[in-house]
Structures are given as C-alpha cells and as structure tokens.
PDB file of C-alpha atoms and ligand atoms in Angstrom:
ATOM      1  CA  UNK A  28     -18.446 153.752  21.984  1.00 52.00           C
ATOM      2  CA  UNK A  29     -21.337 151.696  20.269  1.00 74.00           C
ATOM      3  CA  UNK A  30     -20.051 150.122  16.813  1.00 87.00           C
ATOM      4  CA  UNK A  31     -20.874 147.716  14.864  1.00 94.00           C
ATOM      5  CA  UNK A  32     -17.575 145.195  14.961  1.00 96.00           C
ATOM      6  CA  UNK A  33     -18.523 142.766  12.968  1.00 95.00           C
ATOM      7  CA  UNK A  34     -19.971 145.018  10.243  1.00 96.00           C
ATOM      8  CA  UNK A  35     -16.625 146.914  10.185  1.00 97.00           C
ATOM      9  CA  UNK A  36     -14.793 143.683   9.304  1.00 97.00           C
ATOM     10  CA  UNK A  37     -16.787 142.760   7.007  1.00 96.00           C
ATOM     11  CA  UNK A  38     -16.276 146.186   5.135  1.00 97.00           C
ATOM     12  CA  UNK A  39     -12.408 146.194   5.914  1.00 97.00           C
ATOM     13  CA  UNK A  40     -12.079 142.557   5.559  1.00 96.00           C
ATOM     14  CA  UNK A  41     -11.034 142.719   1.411  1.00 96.00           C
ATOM     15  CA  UNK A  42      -9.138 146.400   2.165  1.00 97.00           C
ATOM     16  CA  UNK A  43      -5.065 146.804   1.875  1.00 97.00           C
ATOM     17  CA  UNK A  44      -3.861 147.254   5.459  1.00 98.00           C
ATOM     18  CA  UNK A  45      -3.167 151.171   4.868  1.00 98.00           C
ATOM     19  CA  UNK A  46      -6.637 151.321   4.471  1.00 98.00           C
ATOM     20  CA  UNK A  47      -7.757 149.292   7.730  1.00 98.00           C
ATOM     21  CA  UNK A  48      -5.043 151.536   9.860  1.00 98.00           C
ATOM     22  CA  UNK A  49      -6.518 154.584   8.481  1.00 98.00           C
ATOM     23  CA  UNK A  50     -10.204 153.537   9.623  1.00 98.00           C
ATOM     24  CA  UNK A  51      -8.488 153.184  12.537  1.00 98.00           C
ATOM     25  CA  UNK A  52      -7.030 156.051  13.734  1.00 98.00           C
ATOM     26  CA  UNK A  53     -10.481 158.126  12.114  1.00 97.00           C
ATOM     27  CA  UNK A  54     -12.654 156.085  14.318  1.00 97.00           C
ATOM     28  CA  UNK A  55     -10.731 156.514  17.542  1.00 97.00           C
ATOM     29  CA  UNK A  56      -8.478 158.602  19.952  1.00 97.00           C
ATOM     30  CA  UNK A  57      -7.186 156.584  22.207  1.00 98.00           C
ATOM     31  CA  UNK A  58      -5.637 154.115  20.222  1.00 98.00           C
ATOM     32  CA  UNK A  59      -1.890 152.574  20.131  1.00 98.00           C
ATOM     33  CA  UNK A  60       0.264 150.240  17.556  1.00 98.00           C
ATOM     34  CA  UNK A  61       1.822 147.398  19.682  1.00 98.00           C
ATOM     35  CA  UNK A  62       5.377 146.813  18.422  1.00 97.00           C
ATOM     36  CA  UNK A  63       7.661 143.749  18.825  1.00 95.00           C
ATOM     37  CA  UNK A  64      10.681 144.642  17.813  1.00 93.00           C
ATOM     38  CA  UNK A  65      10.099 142.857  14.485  1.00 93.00           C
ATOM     39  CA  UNK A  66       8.132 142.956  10.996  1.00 92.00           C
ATOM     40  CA  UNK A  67       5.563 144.906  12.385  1.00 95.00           C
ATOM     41  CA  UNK A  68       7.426 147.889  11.900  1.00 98.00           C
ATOM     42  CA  UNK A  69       5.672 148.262   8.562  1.00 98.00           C
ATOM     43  CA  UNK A  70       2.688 149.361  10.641  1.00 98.00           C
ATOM     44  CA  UNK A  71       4.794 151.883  11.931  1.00 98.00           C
ATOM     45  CA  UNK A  72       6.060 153.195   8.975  1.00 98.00           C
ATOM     46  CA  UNK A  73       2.025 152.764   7.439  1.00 98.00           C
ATOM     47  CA  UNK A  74       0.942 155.385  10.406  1.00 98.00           C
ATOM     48  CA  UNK A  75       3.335 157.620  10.614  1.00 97.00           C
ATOM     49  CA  UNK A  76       2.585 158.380   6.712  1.00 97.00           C
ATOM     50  CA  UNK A  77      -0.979 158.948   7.821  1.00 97.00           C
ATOM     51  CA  UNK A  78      -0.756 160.970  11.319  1.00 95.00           C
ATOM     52  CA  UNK A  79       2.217 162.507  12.948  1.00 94.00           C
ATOM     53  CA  UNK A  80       2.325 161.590  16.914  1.00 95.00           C
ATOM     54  CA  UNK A  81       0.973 157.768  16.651  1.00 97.00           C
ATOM     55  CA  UNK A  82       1.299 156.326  19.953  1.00 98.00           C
ATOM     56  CA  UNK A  83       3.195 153.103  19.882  1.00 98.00           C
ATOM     57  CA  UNK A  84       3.818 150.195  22.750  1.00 98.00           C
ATOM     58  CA  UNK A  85       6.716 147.947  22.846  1.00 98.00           C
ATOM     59  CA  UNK A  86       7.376 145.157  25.644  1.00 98.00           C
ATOM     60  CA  UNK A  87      10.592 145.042  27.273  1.00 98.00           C
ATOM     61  CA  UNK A  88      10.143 141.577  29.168  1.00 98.00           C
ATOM     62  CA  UNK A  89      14.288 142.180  29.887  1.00 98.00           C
ATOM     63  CA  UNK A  90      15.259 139.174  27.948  1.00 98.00           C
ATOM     64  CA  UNK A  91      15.319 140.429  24.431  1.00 98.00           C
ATOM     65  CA  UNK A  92      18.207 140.218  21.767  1.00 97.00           C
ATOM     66  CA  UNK A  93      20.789 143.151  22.217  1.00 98.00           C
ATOM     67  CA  UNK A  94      19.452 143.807  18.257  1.00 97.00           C
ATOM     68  CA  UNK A  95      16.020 144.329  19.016  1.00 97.00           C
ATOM     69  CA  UNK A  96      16.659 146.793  22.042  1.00 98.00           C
ATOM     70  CA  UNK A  97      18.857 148.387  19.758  1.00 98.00           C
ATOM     71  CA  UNK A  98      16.223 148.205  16.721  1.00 98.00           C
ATOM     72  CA  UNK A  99      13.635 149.582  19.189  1.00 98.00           C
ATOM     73  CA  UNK A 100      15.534 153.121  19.356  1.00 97.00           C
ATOM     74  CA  UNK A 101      16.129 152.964  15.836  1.00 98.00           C
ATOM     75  CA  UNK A 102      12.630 153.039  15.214  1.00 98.00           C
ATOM     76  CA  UNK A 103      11.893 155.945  17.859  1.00 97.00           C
ATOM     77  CA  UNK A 104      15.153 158.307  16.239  1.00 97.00           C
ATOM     78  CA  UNK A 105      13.411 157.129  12.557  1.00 97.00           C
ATOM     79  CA  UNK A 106       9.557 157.927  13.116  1.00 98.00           C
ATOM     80  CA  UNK A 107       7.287 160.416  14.640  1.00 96.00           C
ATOM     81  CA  UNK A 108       5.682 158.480  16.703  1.00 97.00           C
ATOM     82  CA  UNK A 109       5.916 158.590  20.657  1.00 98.00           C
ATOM     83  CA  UNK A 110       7.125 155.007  21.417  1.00 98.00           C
ATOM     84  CA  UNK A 111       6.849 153.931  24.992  1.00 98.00           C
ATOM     85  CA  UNK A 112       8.395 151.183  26.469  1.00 98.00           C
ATOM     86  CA  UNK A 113       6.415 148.763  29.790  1.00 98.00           C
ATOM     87  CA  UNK A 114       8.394 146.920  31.792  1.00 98.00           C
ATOM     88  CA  UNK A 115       7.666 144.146  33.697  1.00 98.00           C
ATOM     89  CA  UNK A 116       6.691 144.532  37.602  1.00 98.00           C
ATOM     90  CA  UNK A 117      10.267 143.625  39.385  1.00 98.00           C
ATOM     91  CA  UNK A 118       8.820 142.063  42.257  1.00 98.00           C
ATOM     92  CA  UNK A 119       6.910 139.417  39.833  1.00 98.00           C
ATOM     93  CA  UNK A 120      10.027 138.612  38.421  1.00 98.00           C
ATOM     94  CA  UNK A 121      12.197 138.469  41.162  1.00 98.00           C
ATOM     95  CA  UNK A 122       9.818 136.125  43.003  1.00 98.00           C
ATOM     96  CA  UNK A 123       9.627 133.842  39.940  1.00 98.00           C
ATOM     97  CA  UNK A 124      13.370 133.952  39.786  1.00 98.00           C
ATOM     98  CA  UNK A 125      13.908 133.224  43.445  1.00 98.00           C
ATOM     99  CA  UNK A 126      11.392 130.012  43.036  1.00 98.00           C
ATOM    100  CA  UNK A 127      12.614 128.604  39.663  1.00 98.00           C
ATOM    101  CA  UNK A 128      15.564 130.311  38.304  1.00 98.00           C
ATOM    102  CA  UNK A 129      15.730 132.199  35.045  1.00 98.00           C
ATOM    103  CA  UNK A 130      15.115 129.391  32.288  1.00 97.00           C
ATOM    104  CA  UNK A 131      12.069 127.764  34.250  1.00 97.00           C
ATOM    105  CA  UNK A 132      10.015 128.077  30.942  1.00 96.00           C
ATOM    106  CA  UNK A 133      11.687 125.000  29.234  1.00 95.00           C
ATOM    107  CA  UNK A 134      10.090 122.609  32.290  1.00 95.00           C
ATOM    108  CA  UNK A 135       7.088 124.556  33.272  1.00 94.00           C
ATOM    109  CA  UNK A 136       6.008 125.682  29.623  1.00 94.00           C
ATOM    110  CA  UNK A 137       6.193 129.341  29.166  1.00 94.00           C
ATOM    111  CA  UNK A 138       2.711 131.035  30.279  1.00 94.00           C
ATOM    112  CA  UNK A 139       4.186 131.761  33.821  1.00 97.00           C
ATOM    113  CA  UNK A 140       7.228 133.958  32.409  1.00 97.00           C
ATOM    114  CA  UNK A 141       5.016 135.256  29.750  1.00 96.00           C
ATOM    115  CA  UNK A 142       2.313 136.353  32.398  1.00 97.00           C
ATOM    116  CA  UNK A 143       4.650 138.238  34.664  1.00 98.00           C
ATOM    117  CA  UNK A 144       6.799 139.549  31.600  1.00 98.00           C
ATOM    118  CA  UNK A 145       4.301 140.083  28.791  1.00 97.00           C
ATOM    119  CA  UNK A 146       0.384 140.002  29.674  1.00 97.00           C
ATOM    120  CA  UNK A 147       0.373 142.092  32.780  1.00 97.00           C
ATOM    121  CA  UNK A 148       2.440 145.107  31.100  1.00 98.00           C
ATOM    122  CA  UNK A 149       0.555 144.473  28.132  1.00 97.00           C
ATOM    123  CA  UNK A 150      -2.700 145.558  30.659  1.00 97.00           C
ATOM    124  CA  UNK A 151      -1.285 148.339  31.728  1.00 97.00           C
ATOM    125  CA  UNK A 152      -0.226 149.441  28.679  1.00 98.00           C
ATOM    126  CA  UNK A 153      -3.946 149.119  26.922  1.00 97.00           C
ATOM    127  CA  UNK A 154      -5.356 150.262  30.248  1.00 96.00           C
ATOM    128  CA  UNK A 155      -6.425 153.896  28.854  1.00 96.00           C
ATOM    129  CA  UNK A 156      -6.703 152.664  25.392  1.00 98.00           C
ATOM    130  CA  UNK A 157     -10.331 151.763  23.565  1.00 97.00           C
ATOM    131  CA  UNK A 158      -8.595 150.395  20.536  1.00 97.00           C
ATOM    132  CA  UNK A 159      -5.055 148.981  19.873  1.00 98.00           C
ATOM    133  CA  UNK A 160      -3.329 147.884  17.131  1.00 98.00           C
ATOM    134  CA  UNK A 161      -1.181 144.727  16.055  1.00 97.00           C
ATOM    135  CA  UNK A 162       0.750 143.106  13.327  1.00 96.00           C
ATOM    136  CA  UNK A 163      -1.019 139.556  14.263  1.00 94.00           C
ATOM    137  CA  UNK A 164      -1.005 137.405  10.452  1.00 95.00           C
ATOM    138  CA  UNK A 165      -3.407 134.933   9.494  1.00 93.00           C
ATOM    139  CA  UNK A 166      -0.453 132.691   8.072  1.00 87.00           C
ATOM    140  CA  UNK A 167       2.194 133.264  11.078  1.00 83.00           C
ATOM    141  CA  UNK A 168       0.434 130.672  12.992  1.00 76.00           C
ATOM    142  CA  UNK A 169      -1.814 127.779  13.183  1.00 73.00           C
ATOM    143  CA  UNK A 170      -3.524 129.630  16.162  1.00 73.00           C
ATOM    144  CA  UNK A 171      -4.583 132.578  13.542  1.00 79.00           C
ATOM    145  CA  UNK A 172      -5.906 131.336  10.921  1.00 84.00           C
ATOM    146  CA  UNK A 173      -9.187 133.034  11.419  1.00 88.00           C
ATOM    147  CA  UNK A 174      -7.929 136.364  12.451  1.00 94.00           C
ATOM    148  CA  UNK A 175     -10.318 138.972  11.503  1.00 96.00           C
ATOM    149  CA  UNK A 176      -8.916 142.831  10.415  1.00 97.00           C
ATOM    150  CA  UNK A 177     -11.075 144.014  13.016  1.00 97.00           C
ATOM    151  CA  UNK A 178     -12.216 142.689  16.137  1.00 96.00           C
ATOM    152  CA  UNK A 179     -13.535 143.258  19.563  1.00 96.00           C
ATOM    153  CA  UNK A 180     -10.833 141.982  21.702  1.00 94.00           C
ATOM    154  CA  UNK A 181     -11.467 138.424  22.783  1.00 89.00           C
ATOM    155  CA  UNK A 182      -8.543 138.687  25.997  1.00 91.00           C
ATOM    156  CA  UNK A 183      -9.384 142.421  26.793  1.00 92.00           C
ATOM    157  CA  UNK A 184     -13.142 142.945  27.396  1.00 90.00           C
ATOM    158  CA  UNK A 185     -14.336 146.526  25.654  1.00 88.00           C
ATOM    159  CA  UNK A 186     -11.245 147.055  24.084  1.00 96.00           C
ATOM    160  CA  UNK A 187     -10.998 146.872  19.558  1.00 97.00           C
ATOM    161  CA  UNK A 188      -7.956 145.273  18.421  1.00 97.00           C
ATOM    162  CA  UNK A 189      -6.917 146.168  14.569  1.00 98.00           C
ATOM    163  CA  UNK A 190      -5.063 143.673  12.925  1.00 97.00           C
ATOM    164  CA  UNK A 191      -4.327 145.289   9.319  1.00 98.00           C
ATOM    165  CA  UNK A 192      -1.868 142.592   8.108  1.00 97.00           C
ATOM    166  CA  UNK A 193      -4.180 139.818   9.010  1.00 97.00           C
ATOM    167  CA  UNK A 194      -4.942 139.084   4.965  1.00 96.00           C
ATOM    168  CA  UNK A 195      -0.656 139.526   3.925  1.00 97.00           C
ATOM    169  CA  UNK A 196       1.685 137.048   3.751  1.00 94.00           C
ATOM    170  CA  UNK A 197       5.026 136.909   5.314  1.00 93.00           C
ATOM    171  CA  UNK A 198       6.439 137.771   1.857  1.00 94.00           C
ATOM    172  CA  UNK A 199       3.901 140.709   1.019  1.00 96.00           C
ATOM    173  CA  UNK A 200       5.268 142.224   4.479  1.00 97.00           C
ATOM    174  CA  UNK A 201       9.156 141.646   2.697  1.00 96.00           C
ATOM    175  CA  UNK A 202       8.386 143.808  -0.211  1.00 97.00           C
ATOM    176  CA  UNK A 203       6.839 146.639   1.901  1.00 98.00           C
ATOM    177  CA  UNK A 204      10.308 146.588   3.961  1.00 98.00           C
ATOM    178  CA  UNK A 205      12.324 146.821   1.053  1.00 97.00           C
ATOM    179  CA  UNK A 206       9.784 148.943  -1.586  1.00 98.00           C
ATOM    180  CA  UNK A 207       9.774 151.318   1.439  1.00 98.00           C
ATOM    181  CA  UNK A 208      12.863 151.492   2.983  1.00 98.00           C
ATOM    182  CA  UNK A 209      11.670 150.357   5.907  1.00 98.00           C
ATOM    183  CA  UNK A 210      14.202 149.538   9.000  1.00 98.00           C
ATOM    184  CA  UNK A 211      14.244 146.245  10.198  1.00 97.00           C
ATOM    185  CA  UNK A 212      15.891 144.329  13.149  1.00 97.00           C
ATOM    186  CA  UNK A 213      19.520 142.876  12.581  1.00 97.00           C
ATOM    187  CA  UNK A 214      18.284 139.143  13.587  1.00 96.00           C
ATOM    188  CA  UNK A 215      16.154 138.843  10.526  1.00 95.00           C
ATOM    189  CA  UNK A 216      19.506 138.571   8.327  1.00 95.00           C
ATOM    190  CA  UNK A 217      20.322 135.763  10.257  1.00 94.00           C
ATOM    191  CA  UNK A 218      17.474 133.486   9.916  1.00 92.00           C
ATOM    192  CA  UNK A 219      15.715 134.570  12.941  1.00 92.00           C
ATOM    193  CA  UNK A 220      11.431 135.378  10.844  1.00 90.00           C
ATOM    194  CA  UNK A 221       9.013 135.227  14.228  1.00 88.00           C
ATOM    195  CA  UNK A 222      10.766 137.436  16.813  1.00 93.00           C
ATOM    196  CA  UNK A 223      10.643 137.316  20.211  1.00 94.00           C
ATOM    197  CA  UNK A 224      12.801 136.823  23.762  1.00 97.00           C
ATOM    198  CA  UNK A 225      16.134 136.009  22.900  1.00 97.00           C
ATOM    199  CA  UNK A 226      15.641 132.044  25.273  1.00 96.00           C
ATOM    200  CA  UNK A 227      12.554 131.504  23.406  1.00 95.00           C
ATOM    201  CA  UNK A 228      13.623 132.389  19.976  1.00 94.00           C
ATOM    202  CA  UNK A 229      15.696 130.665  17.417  1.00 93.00           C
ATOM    203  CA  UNK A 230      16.700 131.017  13.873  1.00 92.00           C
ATOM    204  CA  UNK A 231      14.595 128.895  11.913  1.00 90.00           C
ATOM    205  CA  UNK A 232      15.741 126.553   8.156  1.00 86.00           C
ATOM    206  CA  UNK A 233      14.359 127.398   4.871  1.00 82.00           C
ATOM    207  CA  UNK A 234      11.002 125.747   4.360  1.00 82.00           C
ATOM    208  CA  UNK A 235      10.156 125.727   8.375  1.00 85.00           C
ATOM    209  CA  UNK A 236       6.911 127.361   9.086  1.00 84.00           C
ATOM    210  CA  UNK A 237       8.163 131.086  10.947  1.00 80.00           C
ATOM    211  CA  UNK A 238       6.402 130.216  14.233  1.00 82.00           C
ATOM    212  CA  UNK A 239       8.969 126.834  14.130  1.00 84.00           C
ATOM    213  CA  UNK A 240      11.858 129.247  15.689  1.00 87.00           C
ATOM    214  CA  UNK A 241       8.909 130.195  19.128  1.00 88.00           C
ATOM    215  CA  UNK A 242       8.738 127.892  22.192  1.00 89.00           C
ATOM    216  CA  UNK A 243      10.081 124.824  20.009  1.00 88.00           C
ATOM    217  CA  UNK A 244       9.674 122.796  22.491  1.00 89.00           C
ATOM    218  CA  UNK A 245       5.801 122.793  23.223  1.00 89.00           C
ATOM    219  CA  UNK A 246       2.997 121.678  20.952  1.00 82.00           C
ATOM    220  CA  UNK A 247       2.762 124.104  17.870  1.00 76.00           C
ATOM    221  CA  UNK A 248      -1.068 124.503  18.974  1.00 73.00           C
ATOM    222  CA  UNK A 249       0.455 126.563  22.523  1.00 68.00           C
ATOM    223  CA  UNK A 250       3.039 128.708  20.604  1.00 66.00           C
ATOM    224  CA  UNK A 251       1.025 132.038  21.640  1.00 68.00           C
ATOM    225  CA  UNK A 252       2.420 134.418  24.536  1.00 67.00           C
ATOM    226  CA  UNK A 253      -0.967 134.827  26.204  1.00 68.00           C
ATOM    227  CA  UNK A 254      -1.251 138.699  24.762  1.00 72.00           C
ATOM    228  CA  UNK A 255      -4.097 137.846  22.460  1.00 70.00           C
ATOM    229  CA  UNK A 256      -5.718 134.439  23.668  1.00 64.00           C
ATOM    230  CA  UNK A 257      -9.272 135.002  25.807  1.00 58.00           C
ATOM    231  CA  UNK A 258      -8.681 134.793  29.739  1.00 53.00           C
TER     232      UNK A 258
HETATM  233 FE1  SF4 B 326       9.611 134.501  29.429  1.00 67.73          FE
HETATM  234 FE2  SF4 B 326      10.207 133.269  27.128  1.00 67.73          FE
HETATM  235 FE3  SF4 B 326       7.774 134.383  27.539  1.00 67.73          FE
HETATM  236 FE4  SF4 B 326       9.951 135.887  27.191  1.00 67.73          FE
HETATM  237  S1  SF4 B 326       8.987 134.509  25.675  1.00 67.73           S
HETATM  238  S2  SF4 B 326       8.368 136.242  28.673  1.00 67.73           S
HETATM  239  S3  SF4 B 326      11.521 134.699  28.310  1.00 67.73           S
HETATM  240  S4  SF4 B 326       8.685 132.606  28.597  1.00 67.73           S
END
C-alpha cells in the first residue's frame, strides 16, 4: 500500500490515542496490537471498544513472572480479541543454554537472549502483518523520546508501526486503567512500572525513572530489547 507516513503523523501527531488506533484499524486489514503483559492493555481495552475480533500478539520468551502469564489469560477471558501467543524456537534456546547457561545476559549483555527469545518470534509474528501496533511512550525511555504516533517501521522494512500512546504520560495511562476499569498485571502493585522477563525486571523506588527496573545493569542508552531498534 502507497501512503503517505509522514503526512499521517503529522495529522495524528496532536490526536488522543483512541483516535490514532481508530485510523488504524480503518486504514488496514492486516494489522495486530503487540501486548506485553503490562500497561499496554489500555490499547486493548481502546480496540476492542472500536472493533470486535482485534488480533493481538504477546511474547512468551518462557521467563516471564507467574503474574503476567496469568494476566495474559485474563486479558483473553476479558476481551474480544483473538490473542495469540509466539514462542521462542527451542532449538535457539537450548543451544544458548547448552553454551552459557540460563542467566548469560548479566555477562554478555542481553541482545543474545533477547534475539533468540524476543526479535525472531516477534518476525514471525508480524510476518503476514502490513501494520502493527504498540504501546511504545515517548517518556518510558531515553531511547524514545522522538517516537512518532505513526511510523514506517525503522527494524521491519514495509511494515507501519502505530504507537498511539507515544504523546501520554505514564500517569495519563494510570487514569485510563482506573477511569476504565481496566485489568492490570499483579506486579504493578508491587512496584514493578516497565514490565518485562521476570531476570531482567525489578521493582523500581519512587522517583526512579520506570525504565530504571530493565537491564539495570547496562548503560540506560541500551535498555531496548531489540523489537523496535533498526537492524
Ligand atoms: Fe532474555 Fe532477559 Fe531478554 Fe528476556 S529480557 S529475552 S530473559 S535477556
């Protein structure tokens, strides 16, 4: 499909993110809402009040928190969406494990573990897709700060990403959850804001920026997966 990218952000760019989601699923088909397991439920909850039968993609990399696997099927029972779950190839992972162990992130930095576990499901999963959909923040990381609400997708050549909370803060995001009644995972009551694998995530203090609880041990400039950055 020829569009004009750039032009659509800059018309979406001042709209409230129910807005930018329902450009979204107008302009095309095959189109998904990648799901953490986290605050981006409210896009979720956004859809599913525009269009019945949203597909949505979550990322078991097998080492998430026994609350988000459990907040995963919470969200399938809750919403009609049809939520599909990629798992990691087996042979990637036991080869990794057979080399380095299960915790070889901590000394080797984690883009290895995050290749086999996260970016190469994440291809198959956007491998039929033209446009997908995240809950990517300009304020949940240094790395985002010029996130657009619409953009051609710099790690997945011909593919539109939609990021309709790029413009809301973390606290914006709160008072949908509660306004709404929105479901949320268990962790977040206990201090845990940016979720993500259960070794690579950690509660964070008040007043530490959210993305201070991801990979704490590597620069803050590195604290992305590998999902979204250009290959
Ligand atoms: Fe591996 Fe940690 Fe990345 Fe999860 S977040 S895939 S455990 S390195």
């Amino acid at each position: 499909m020829t569009m004009d990218i750039e032009k659509l952000d800059e018309e979406l760019e001042s709209k409230e993110p129910q807005e930018i989601l329902k450009r979204a699923i107008e302009l095309f088909d095959r189109i998904a809402i990648s799901f953490s397991g986290a605050e981006d439920v409210v896009l979720i909850d956004m859809a599913s009040k525009i269009k019945e039968g949203m597909e949505v993609f979550t990322l078991d990399t097998g080492r998430l928190h026994p609350e988000t696997y459990d907040f995963i099927d919470i969200v399938r029972d809750r919403y009609p969406v049809k939520l599909k779950v990629y798992f990691p190839d087996y042979s990637e992972v036991e080869s990794l494990v057979d080399k380095k162990g299960l915790f070889s992130f901590y000394a080797d930095g984690h883009e290895e573990c995050c290749g086999i576990r996260k970016v190469e499901p994440l291809e198959r999963a956007l491998k039929d897709l033209d446009c997908w959909v995240t809950g990517q923040r300009k304020d949940s990381n240094v790395t985002r700060k010029d996130l657009p609400v619409v953009q051609r997708d710099p790690a997945h050549e011909g593919k539109v990403k939609f990021n309709p909370l790029a413009n809301w803060s973390l606290k914006q995001v709160w008072d949908y959850i509660h306004r709404e009644n929105v479901p949320y995972n268990k962790l977040h009551e206990r201090g845990f804001v940016s979720i993500g694998c259960a070794p690579c995530t950690r509660a964070i203090t008040p007043g530490e920026h959210e993305r201070a609880g991801r990979w704490w041990w590597e620069d803050a400039t590195k604290r992305e997966c590998g999902i979204h950055l250009r290959k």
